[in-house]
Amino acid sequence: MALALGQVVLAAAGLPVLPAVTVTATEWARDPIGCRDRAGALGYPLFAKPARGGSSIGISKVHDASELDAAMAAALEHDPKVLLEQAAGGAREIECGVLQRLDGTPEASVPAEIRITGDHEFYDFAAKYLPEEHTELDVPADVPPPLAGELQELAVRAFEAVGCEGLARVDFFVFPDGSAMVNEINTMPGFTPLSMFPRMWAASGVDYPALVDRLLQLALQRDTGLR
């Protein structure tokens, strides 16, 4: 999920996130010039994302101000709230799975990396779902142990900050200097045997049957009502 509210919660918890602004359909209709100014203050290129959604549907890379209106229109087709986010130039896309133990304590998997091939500028819908030659997956990611540990710690912190339960996948941007920022939290990540979440946990010693069993046990012991 690319939740604008999630960005606020993560930042409030002291987690590193990219500079971003939220623009609603009402704001865009009422004051497009002001919205364009807010976007310009982030600097170009930037990304326009539906604030709630997945699979990169409705996301556009905006190279300059001339492309903003079309990107806003594409995002607003899917959500009345749009997240405009500074592009993470030169960053690697690395993920961690988070899974609760039976006592409720979250733990993080080994990190994994998605590398985009071909003509895709970012990890868009086509790169995700068309044949695998569009991506290369490294499970685990080729990162130094201290960085892997930092990403695992940040993943758990993000999971707890947002109040997740059961499972989540936390996606990061990792820059050439070794710094990392949280990209987004996927509160229901892909879960086929070929999806990144099960792959990361298999590489961490929890195979697919054990993963499903853990989630069923967590669901059975979870209280109903407000928590």
Coordinates of C-alpha atoms in Angstrom, one line a residue:
M1 CA 0.0 0.0 0.0
A2 CA 1.3 3.5 -0.8
L3 CA -0.6 5.1 2.0
A4 CA -0.1 8.9 2.5
L5 CA -1.1 8.4 6.1
G6 CA 1.5 5.7 6.4
Q7 CA 4.2 8.1 5.4
V8 CA 3.1 10.5 8.2
V9 CA 3.0 7.7 10.8
L10 CA 6.4 6.3 9.7
A11 CA 8.0 9.8 9.9
A12 CA 6.5 10.4 13.3
A13 CA 8.0 7.2 14.5
G14 CA 11.5 8.5 13.4
L15 CA 11.7 6.2 10.4
P16 CA 13.4 7.7 7.3
V17 CA 11.0 8.4 4.4
L18 CA 11.3 10.4 1.2
P19 CA 9.9 13.9 1.0
A20 CA 6.3 13.8 -0.2
V21 CA 3.1 15.7 -0.3
T22 CA -0.5 14.6 -0.6
V23 CA -3.0 16.2 -3.0
T24 CA -6.7 15.4 -2.9
A25 CA -9.0 15.5 -5.9
T26 CA -10.8 18.5 -4.3
E27 CA -7.5 20.4 -3.8
W28 CA -6.5 19.7 -7.4
A29 CA -9.8 21.0 -8.7
R30 CA -9.9 24.0 -6.5
D31 CA -6.2 25.2 -6.6
P32 CA -4.2 23.4 -9.4
I33 CA -1.6 26.1 -9.4
G34 CA -1.0 25.8 -5.7
C35 CA -0.8 22.0 -6.1
R36 CA 1.7 22.3 -8.9
D37 CA 3.8 24.6 -6.7
R38 CA 3.8 22.1 -3.9
A39 CA 4.9 19.4 -6.4
G40 CA 7.6 21.6 -7.8
A41 CA 9.0 22.2 -4.3
L42 CA 9.8 18.5 -4.1
G43 CA 11.9 18.8 -7.3
Y44 CA 11.7 16.7 -10.4
P45 CA 11.6 13.8 -11.2
L46 CA 8.9 12.7 -8.8
F47 CA 6.3 9.9 -8.6
A48 CA 2.6 10.4 -8.6
K49 CA 0.9 7.5 -6.8
P50 CA -2.7 6.6 -5.8
A51 CA -2.5 6.9 -2.0
R52 CA -4.1 3.5 -1.5
G53 CA -3.6 0.6 -3.8
G54 CA -1.0 -1.9 -5.1
S55 CA 0.6 -3.5 -8.1
S56 CA 1.9 -0.1 -9.2
I57 CA -1.5 0.6 -10.8
G58 CA -2.0 4.3 -11.6
I59 CA 1.6 5.2 -10.7
S60 CA 3.6 7.6 -13.1
K61 CA 7.1 8.9 -13.1
V62 CA 6.9 12.6 -13.6
H63 CA 10.1 13.9 -15.2
D64 CA 9.2 17.6 -15.3
A65 CA 6.3 19.9 -14.6
S66 CA 4.8 19.4 -18.1
E67 CA 4.0 15.8 -17.2
L68 CA 2.3 16.5 -13.8
D69 CA -1.3 17.0 -15.0
A70 CA -1.4 13.7 -16.9
A71 CA 0.1 11.9 -14.0
M72 CA -2.4 13.4 -11.6
A73 CA -5.2 12.4 -13.9
A74 CA -3.9 8.8 -14.1
A75 CA -3.6 8.5 -10.3
L76 CA -7.0 10.1 -9.6
E77 CA -8.7 7.4 -11.7
H78 CA -7.8 5.0 -8.9
D79 CA -7.9 7.1 -5.7
P80 CA -9.2 10.6 -4.8
K81 CA -6.0 11.1 -2.9
V82 CA -2.6 11.2 -4.6
L83 CA 0.9 10.9 -3.0
L84 CA 3.5 13.0 -4.8
E85 CA 6.9 11.6 -3.8
Q86 CA 10.4 12.7 -4.6
A87 CA 12.2 10.1 -6.8
A88 CA 14.9 8.0 -5.2
G89 CA 17.5 8.4 -7.9
G90 CA 20.2 5.7 -8.1
A91 CA 18.6 3.7 -5.3
R92 CA 18.3 -0.1 -5.1
E93 CA 14.9 -1.6 -4.2
I94 CA 15.3 -4.0 -1.3
E95 CA 12.6 -5.7 0.7
C96 CA 12.2 -7.5 4.1
G97 CA 9.3 -9.7 5.1
V98 CA 8.0 -9.3 8.7
L99 CA 6.2 -12.1 10.5
Q100 CA 5.0 -12.3 14.0
R101 CA 6.1 -15.1 16.3
L102 CA 3.4 -16.9 18.2
D103 CA 3.9 -14.5 21.2
G104 CA 3.2 -11.6 18.9
T105 CA 6.8 -10.4 18.6
P106 CA 7.6 -9.4 15.0
E107 CA 10.8 -10.7 13.3
A108 CA 12.2 -9.8 9.9
S109 CA 13.4 -12.1 7.1
V110 CA 16.6 -11.8 5.2
P111 CA 16.4 -8.9 2.8
A112 CA 15.9 -9.5 -0.9
E113 CA 16.5 -7.3 -3.9
I114 CA 14.5 -6.7 -7.1
R115 CA 16.5 -5.5 -10.1
I116 CA 14.6 -4.2 -13.1
T117 CA 15.8 -5.1 -16.6
G118 CA 14.7 -4.0 -20.0
D119 CA 13.2 -0.6 -20.7
H120 CA 11.3 -0.1 -17.4
E121 CA 12.2 3.1 -15.6
F122 CA 10.7 1.8 -12.3
Y123 CA 9.0 -1.4 -10.9
D124 CA 5.8 -0.8 -12.8
F125 CA 2.9 -3.1 -13.4
A126 CA 4.4 -4.6 -16.6
A127 CA 7.7 -5.3 -14.9
K128 CA 5.9 -7.0 -12.0
Y129 CA 3.5 -9.2 -13.9
L130 CA 4.8 -9.8 -17.4
P131 CA 7.3 -12.6 -18.0
E132 CA 10.2 -12.8 -15.5
E133 CA 12.8 -11.5 -17.9
H134 CA 11.7 -8.0 -16.8
T135 CA 13.1 -8.5 -13.3
E136 CA 15.9 -10.3 -11.5
L137 CA 15.4 -11.4 -7.9
D138 CA 18.3 -11.8 -5.5
V139 CA 17.2 -13.8 -2.4
P140 CA 18.9 -13.0 -0.2
A141 CA 20.1 -9.6 -1.4
D142 CA 23.8 -9.0 -1.8
V143 CA 24.3 -6.5 1.0
P144 CA 26.9 -6.3 3.8
P145 CA 25.7 -7.9 7.1
P146 CA 25.5 -4.6 9.0
L147 CA 23.2 -3.1 6.3
A148 CA 21.1 -6.3 6.3
G149 CA 20.7 -6.0 10.0
E150 CA 19.7 -2.3 9.8
L151 CA 17.1 -3.1 7.2
Q152 CA 15.6 -5.9 9.3
E153 CA 15.5 -3.5 12.3
L154 CA 13.8 -0.8 10.3
A155 CA 11.3 -3.3 8.9
V156 CA 10.3 -4.4 12.4
R157 CA 10.0 -0.8 13.5
A158 CA 7.8 0.1 10.5
F159 CA 5.6 -2.9 11.2
E160 CA 5.1 -1.8 14.8
A161 CA 4.7 1.9 14.0
V162 CA 1.8 1.2 11.6
G163 CA 0.2 -1.4 14.0
C164 CA 0.4 -4.3 11.6
E165 CA -0.6 -7.9 12.6
G166 CA 0.5 -11.2 11.3
L167 CA 2.6 -10.3 8.3
A168 CA 3.8 -7.5 6.1
R169 CA 6.4 -6.7 3.6
V170 CA 8.5 -3.6 4.0
D171 CA 10.1 -2.1 0.9
F172 CA 13.2 0.1 1.1
F173 CA 15.3 2.4 -1.1
V174 CA 19.0 1.8 -0.5
F175 CA 21.3 4.5 -1.8
P176 CA 24.9 4.2 -3.0
D177 CA 26.2 5.6 0.3
G178 CA 24.5 2.8 2.2
S179 CA 21.7 4.9 3.6
A180 CA 18.2 3.5 3.5
M181 CA 14.7 4.9 3.4
V182 CA 11.3 3.2 3.8
N183 CA 9.4 3.2 0.5
E184 CA 6.2 1.6 1.7
I185 CA 4.6 -1.2 3.7
N186 CA 2.5 -3.9 2.1
T187 CA 0.1 -5.1 4.7
M188 CA -1.0 -8.1 2.6
P189 CA 2.0 -8.9 0.3
G190 CA 1.9 -11.3 -2.6
F191 CA 1.7 -14.8 -1.2
T192 CA 2.0 -17.3 -4.0
P193 CA 5.0 -19.7 -3.7
L194 CA 6.8 -17.5 -6.2
S195 CA 6.1 -14.2 -4.5
M196 CA 8.9 -12.4 -2.7
F197 CA 7.4 -12.7 0.8
P198 CA 7.5 -16.6 0.9
R199 CA 10.8 -16.6 -0.9
M200 CA 12.4 -14.4 1.7
W201 CA 11.1 -16.5 4.5
A202 CA 12.2 -19.8 2.8
A203 CA 15.7 -18.2 2.7
S204 CA 15.3 -17.4 6.4
G205 CA 14.5 -21.0 7.3
V206 CA 10.7 -20.9 7.3
D207 CA 9.3 -22.8 4.3
Y208 CA 5.8 -22.3 2.7
P209 CA 3.9 -24.9 4.8
A210 CA 5.4 -23.5 8.0
L211 CA 4.6 -20.0 7.0
V212 CA 1.0 -20.8 6.4
D213 CA 0.8 -22.8 9.7
R214 CA 2.3 -19.8 11.6
L215 CA -0.3 -17.4 10.1
L216 CA -3.2 -19.8 10.9
Q217 CA -2.1 -20.2 14.5
L218 CA -1.8 -16.4 14.9
A219 CA -5.2 -16.0 13.4
L220 CA -6.8 -18.6 15.8
Q221 CA -5.3 -17.0 18.9
R222 CA -6.1 -13.4 17.9
D223 CA -8.8 -11.7 19.9
T224 CA -11.8 -10.3 18.1
G225 CA -12.9 -6.7 18.5
L226 CA -10.7 -3.6 19.0
R227 CA -7.1 -4.1 19.8

